[in-house]
mmCIF file of C-alpha atoms in Angstrom:
data_model
loop_
_atom_site.group_PDB
_atom_site.id
_atom_site.type_symbol
_atom_site.label_atom_id
_atom_site.label_comp_id
_atom_site.label_asym_id
_atom_site.label_seq_id
_atom_site.Cartn_x
_atom_site.Cartn_y
_atom_site.Cartn_z
ATOM 1 C CA MET A 1 -9.014 42.306 1.518
ATOM 2 C CA SER A 2 -8.544 42.011 -2.189
ATOM 3 C CA ALA A 3 -9.614 38.995 -4.233
ATOM 4 C CA ALA A 4 -5.938 38.449 -5.155
ATOM 5 C CA ILE A 5 -5.174 37.726 -1.477
ATOM 6 C CA ILE A 6 -8.348 35.834 -0.572
ATOM 7 C CA ALA A 7 -8.308 33.414 -3.524
ATOM 8 C CA PRO A 8 -4.953 31.736 -2.706
ATOM 9 C CA VAL A 9 -5.826 31.494 0.996
ATOM 10 C CA LEU A 10 -9.201 29.947 0.187
ATOM 11 C CA ALA A 11 -7.637 27.536 -2.326
ATOM 12 C CA ALA A 12 -5.084 26.364 0.271
ATOM 13 C CA ALA A 13 -7.811 25.828 2.864
ATOM 14 C CA VAL A 14 -9.877 23.753 0.449
ATOM 15 C CA ALA A 15 -6.881 21.677 -0.722
ATOM 16 C CA ALA A 16 -5.538 20.994 2.778
ATOM 17 C CA PRO A 17 -7.807 18.015 3.578
ATOM 18 C CA LEU A 18 -6.874 16.345 0.264
ATOM 19 C CA ALA A 19 -3.189 16.010 1.103
ATOM 20 C CA ALA A 20 -1.808 14.955 4.469
ATOM 21 C CA GLN A 21 1.624 14.372 5.887
ATOM 22 C CA CYS A 22 2.902 10.895 5.078
ATOM 23 C CA SER A 23 5.340 8.629 6.820
ATOM 24 C CA PRO A 24 7.342 5.788 5.226
ATOM 25 C CA GLU A 25 6.153 3.598 8.111
ATOM 26 C CA GLU A 26 2.442 4.089 7.322
ATOM 27 C CA VAL A 27 0.036 3.484 4.467
ATOM 28 C CA THR A 28 -3.433 4.980 4.363
ATOM 29 C CA LEU A 29 -6.089 3.393 2.154
ATOM 30 C CA ARG A 30 -9.350 4.995 1.091
ATOM 31 C CA GLY A 31 -12.361 4.317 -1.050
ATOM 32 C CA ASP A 32 -16.106 4.828 -1.015
ATOM 33 C CA TRP A 33 -16.032 2.431 1.963
ATOM 34 C CA GLY A 34 -14.018 4.865 4.124
ATOM 35 C CA GLU A 35 -10.403 5.133 5.170
ATOM 36 C CA VAL A 36 -7.917 3.032 7.185
ATOM 37 C CA ARG A 37 -4.325 3.677 8.267
ATOM 38 C CA LEU A 38 -1.842 0.825 8.692
ATOM 39 C CA ALA A 39 1.664 0.553 10.091
ATOM 40 C CA VAL A 40 3.898 -1.024 7.432
ATOM 41 C CA GLU A 41 7.275 -2.646 7.134
ATOM 42 C CA LEU A 42 8.959 -1.874 3.824
ATOM 43 C CA ALA A 43 10.250 -4.557 1.477
ATOM 44 C CA ASP A 44 12.156 -2.458 -1.039
ATOM 45 C CA THR A 45 15.255 -4.521 -1.774
ATOM 46 C CA PRO A 46 15.448 -7.868 -3.597
ATOM 47 C CA GLN A 47 16.376 -9.588 -0.314
ATOM 48 C CA SER A 48 13.542 -8.071 1.729
ATOM 49 C CA ARG A 49 11.009 -8.728 -1.074
ATOM 50 C CA ASN A 50 12.111 -12.379 -1.288
ATOM 51 C CA ARG A 51 11.761 -12.835 2.487
ATOM 52 C CA GLY A 52 8.462 -10.946 2.834
ATOM 53 C CA LEU A 53 6.348 -12.209 5.704
ATOM 54 C CA MET A 54 7.777 -15.750 5.640
ATOM 55 C CA HIS A 55 7.969 -17.589 8.971
ATOM 56 C CA ARG A 56 5.820 -15.035 10.817
ATOM 57 C CA GLU A 57 3.204 -16.562 13.093
ATOM 58 C CA THR A 58 1.186 -13.353 13.558
ATOM 59 C CA LEU A 59 0.623 -9.937 12.047
ATOM 60 C CA PRO A 60 -1.101 -7.140 14.004
ATOM 61 C CA ALA A 61 -4.557 -6.250 12.651
ATOM 62 C CA ARG A 62 -3.586 -2.734 11.544
ATOM 63 C CA ALA A 63 -0.212 -3.671 10.100
ATOM 64 C CA GLY A 64 1.187 -4.983 6.850
ATOM 65 C CA MET A 65 4.180 -5.231 4.576
ATOM 66 C CA LEU A 66 4.563 -2.861 1.643
ATOM 67 C CA PHE A 67 6.619 -4.227 -1.262
ATOM 68 C CA LEU A 68 8.026 -1.472 -3.472
ATOM 69 C CA TYR A 69 9.644 -1.795 -6.895
ATOM 70 C CA ASP A 70 11.889 0.641 -8.740
ATOM 71 C CA GLU A 71 9.601 0.604 -11.799
ATOM 72 C CA PRO A 72 6.156 -0.837 -12.585
ATOM 73 C CA GLN A 73 6.575 -4.450 -13.681
ATOM 74 C CA PRO A 74 4.857 -7.837 -13.842
ATOM 75 C CA VAL A 75 4.889 -9.467 -10.401
ATOM 76 C CA SER A 76 3.670 -12.728 -8.984
ATOM 77 C CA PHE A 77 3.587 -13.827 -5.347
ATOM 78 C CA TRP A 78 3.372 -17.191 -3.622
ATOM 79 C CA MET A 79 2.925 -18.275 -0.027
ATOM 80 C CA LYS A 80 6.005 -20.512 0.391
ATOM 81 C CA ASP A 81 6.977 -20.619 4.073
ATOM 82 C CA THR A 82 4.253 -18.085 4.917
ATOM 83 C CA LEU A 83 2.338 -19.235 7.987
ATOM 84 C CA ILE A 84 -0.634 -16.833 8.058
ATOM 85 C CA PRO A 85 -3.380 -16.207 5.470
ATOM 86 C CA LEU A 86 -2.909 -12.877 3.710
ATOM 87 C CA ASP A 87 -4.826 -10.500 1.492
ATOM 88 C CA ILE A 88 -2.514 -9.247 -1.254
ATOM 89 C CA LEU A 89 -3.265 -5.804 -2.716
ATOM 90 C CA PHE A 90 -1.526 -4.897 -5.991
ATOM 91 C CA ALA A 91 -1.157 -1.207 -6.884
ATOM 92 C CA ASP A 92 -0.010 0.818 -9.891
ATOM 93 C CA ARG A 93 2.464 3.739 -9.918
ATOM 94 C CA SER A 94 -0.211 6.172 -8.734
ATOM 95 C CA GLY A 95 -1.139 4.086 -5.674
ATOM 96 C CA ARG A 96 -4.462 2.899 -7.108
ATOM 97 C CA ILE A 97 -5.316 -0.712 -6.211
ATOM 98 C CA THR A 98 -5.637 -2.731 -9.417
ATOM 99 C CA ARG A 99 -6.166 -6.223 -8.011
ATOM 100 C CA VAL A 100 -6.864 -7.897 -4.664
ATOM 101 C CA HIS A 101 -6.173 -11.557 -3.918
ATOM 102 C CA HIS A 102 -8.226 -12.553 -0.883
ATOM 103 C CA LYS A 103 -7.040 -15.000 1.780
ATOM 104 C CA ALA A 104 -3.934 -16.446 0.157
ATOM 105 C CA ILE A 105 -3.404 -19.933 1.583
ATOM 106 C CA PRO A 106 -0.396 -20.406 3.884
ATOM 107 C CA GLY A 107 2.311 -22.564 2.308
ATOM 108 C CA ASP A 108 0.642 -22.650 -1.131
ATOM 109 C CA LEU A 109 3.124 -22.584 -4.020
ATOM 110 C CA THR A 110 0.543 -21.551 -6.629
ATOM 111 C CA PRO A 111 1.613 -18.265 -8.266
ATOM 112 C CA ILE A 112 -0.619 -15.256 -7.488
ATOM 113 C CA PRO A 113 -0.268 -12.879 -10.446
ATOM 114 C CA GLY A 114 -0.611 -9.165 -9.787
ATOM 115 C CA GLY A 115 -0.659 -7.824 -13.322
ATOM 116 C CA ASP A 116 1.809 -6.334 -15.775
ATOM 117 C CA ALA A 117 2.420 -2.875 -14.283
ATOM 118 C CA VAL A 118 2.656 -3.399 -10.516
ATOM 119 C CA PHE A 119 4.611 -0.786 -8.580
ATOM 120 C CA ALA A 120 3.636 -1.741 -5.020
ATOM 121 C CA VAL A 121 2.077 -4.663 -3.184
ATOM 122 C CA LEU A 122 0.536 -4.480 0.274
ATOM 123 C CA GLU A 123 0.106 -7.663 2.302
ATOM 124 C CA ILE A 124 -2.371 -7.553 5.197
ATOM 125 C CA ASN A 125 -4.129 -10.162 7.304
ATOM 126 C CA GLY A 126 -6.424 -12.395 5.293
ATOM 127 C CA GLY A 127 -10.047 -11.259 5.348
ATOM 128 C CA LEU A 128 -9.410 -7.591 6.150
ATOM 129 C CA ALA A 129 -9.739 -6.344 2.559
ATOM 130 C CA ARG A 130 -13.295 -7.734 2.359
ATOM 131 C CA ALA A 131 -14.150 -6.644 5.896
ATOM 132 C CA TRP A 132 -13.013 -3.085 5.205
ATOM 133 C CA GLY A 133 -14.319 -2.971 1.603
ATOM 134 C CA ILE A 134 -10.912 -2.551 -0.092
ATOM 135 C CA GLY A 135 -10.988 -3.457 -3.775
ATOM 136 C CA PRO A 136 -9.809 -2.359 -7.211
ATOM 137 C CA GLY A 137 -10.050 1.427 -7.436
ATOM 138 C CA SER A 138 -9.246 1.996 -3.754
ATOM 139 C CA GLU A 139 -6.311 4.349 -3.273
ATOM 140 C CA MET A 140 -3.133 4.082 -1.222
ATOM 141 C CA ARG A 141 -1.284 7.083 0.204
ATOM 142 C CA HIS A 142 2.441 6.688 0.904
ATOM 143 C CA PRO A 143 5.563 8.717 -0.001
ATOM 144 C CA ALA A 144 6.573 6.023 -2.528
ATOM 145 C CA PHE A 145 3.819 7.151 -4.906
ATOM 146 C CA ALA A 146 5.075 10.760 -5.147
ATOM 147 C CA GLY A 147 6.349 10.323 -8.714
ATOM 148 C CA GLY A 148 3.192 8.557 -9.919
ATOM 149 C CA PRO A 149 1.674 11.140 -10.087
ATOM 150 C CA PRO A 150 -0.161 9.987 -6.955
ATOM 151 C CA ALA A 151 -3.872 9.288 -6.998
ATOM 152 C CA TRP A 152 -3.897 10.512 -3.381
ATOM 153 C CA PRO A 153 -0.928 12.822 -2.695
ATOM 154 C CA CYS A 154 0.957 13.444 0.496
ATOM 155 C CA ALA A 155 1.304 17.025 1.654
ATOM 156 C CA PRO A 156 4.757 18.523 1.144
ATOM 157 C CA ALA A 157 6.886 18.648 4.260
ATOM 158 C CA PRO A 158 6.825 22.040 5.995
ATOM 159 C CA ALA A 159 9.788 24.247 5.024
ATOM 160 C CA SER A 160 11.131 23.986 8.591
ATOM 161 C CA ALA A 161 11.292 20.156 8.287
ATOM 162 C CA ARG A 162 13.308 20.132 5.052
#
């Protein structure tokens, strides 16, 4: 075989583990601590973002809510009518975690600022970010970050799926 044929095949094989298929119902997080996949509900409208996880009594351990914004912007959260402690992970347009607020207190009205250029926020059960090692610099993979450009890209859908 010629080098012109081998090089692209080898490049595709090496790149394959870096990008994986993504689903809007899942977020994968990674860092030097490892990797974890979570089922997520999307909050991508003003109404769903305002409601968030209010009035929920439980949240499965490997689940969360992913808040998405049309453009990076300053955001602040509070825990009004939220019944369970949450870790709140703020991410930029590329999917890189920029700030983590650990164990937000249920019912607390104190604003929790996320920064000036927040594109996405992931809420998970309080204590999991520390337990798993998630912190600033960790990366999130989800289709929403495709225009970032993403810090951790999804693989393109196979031609047959388009």
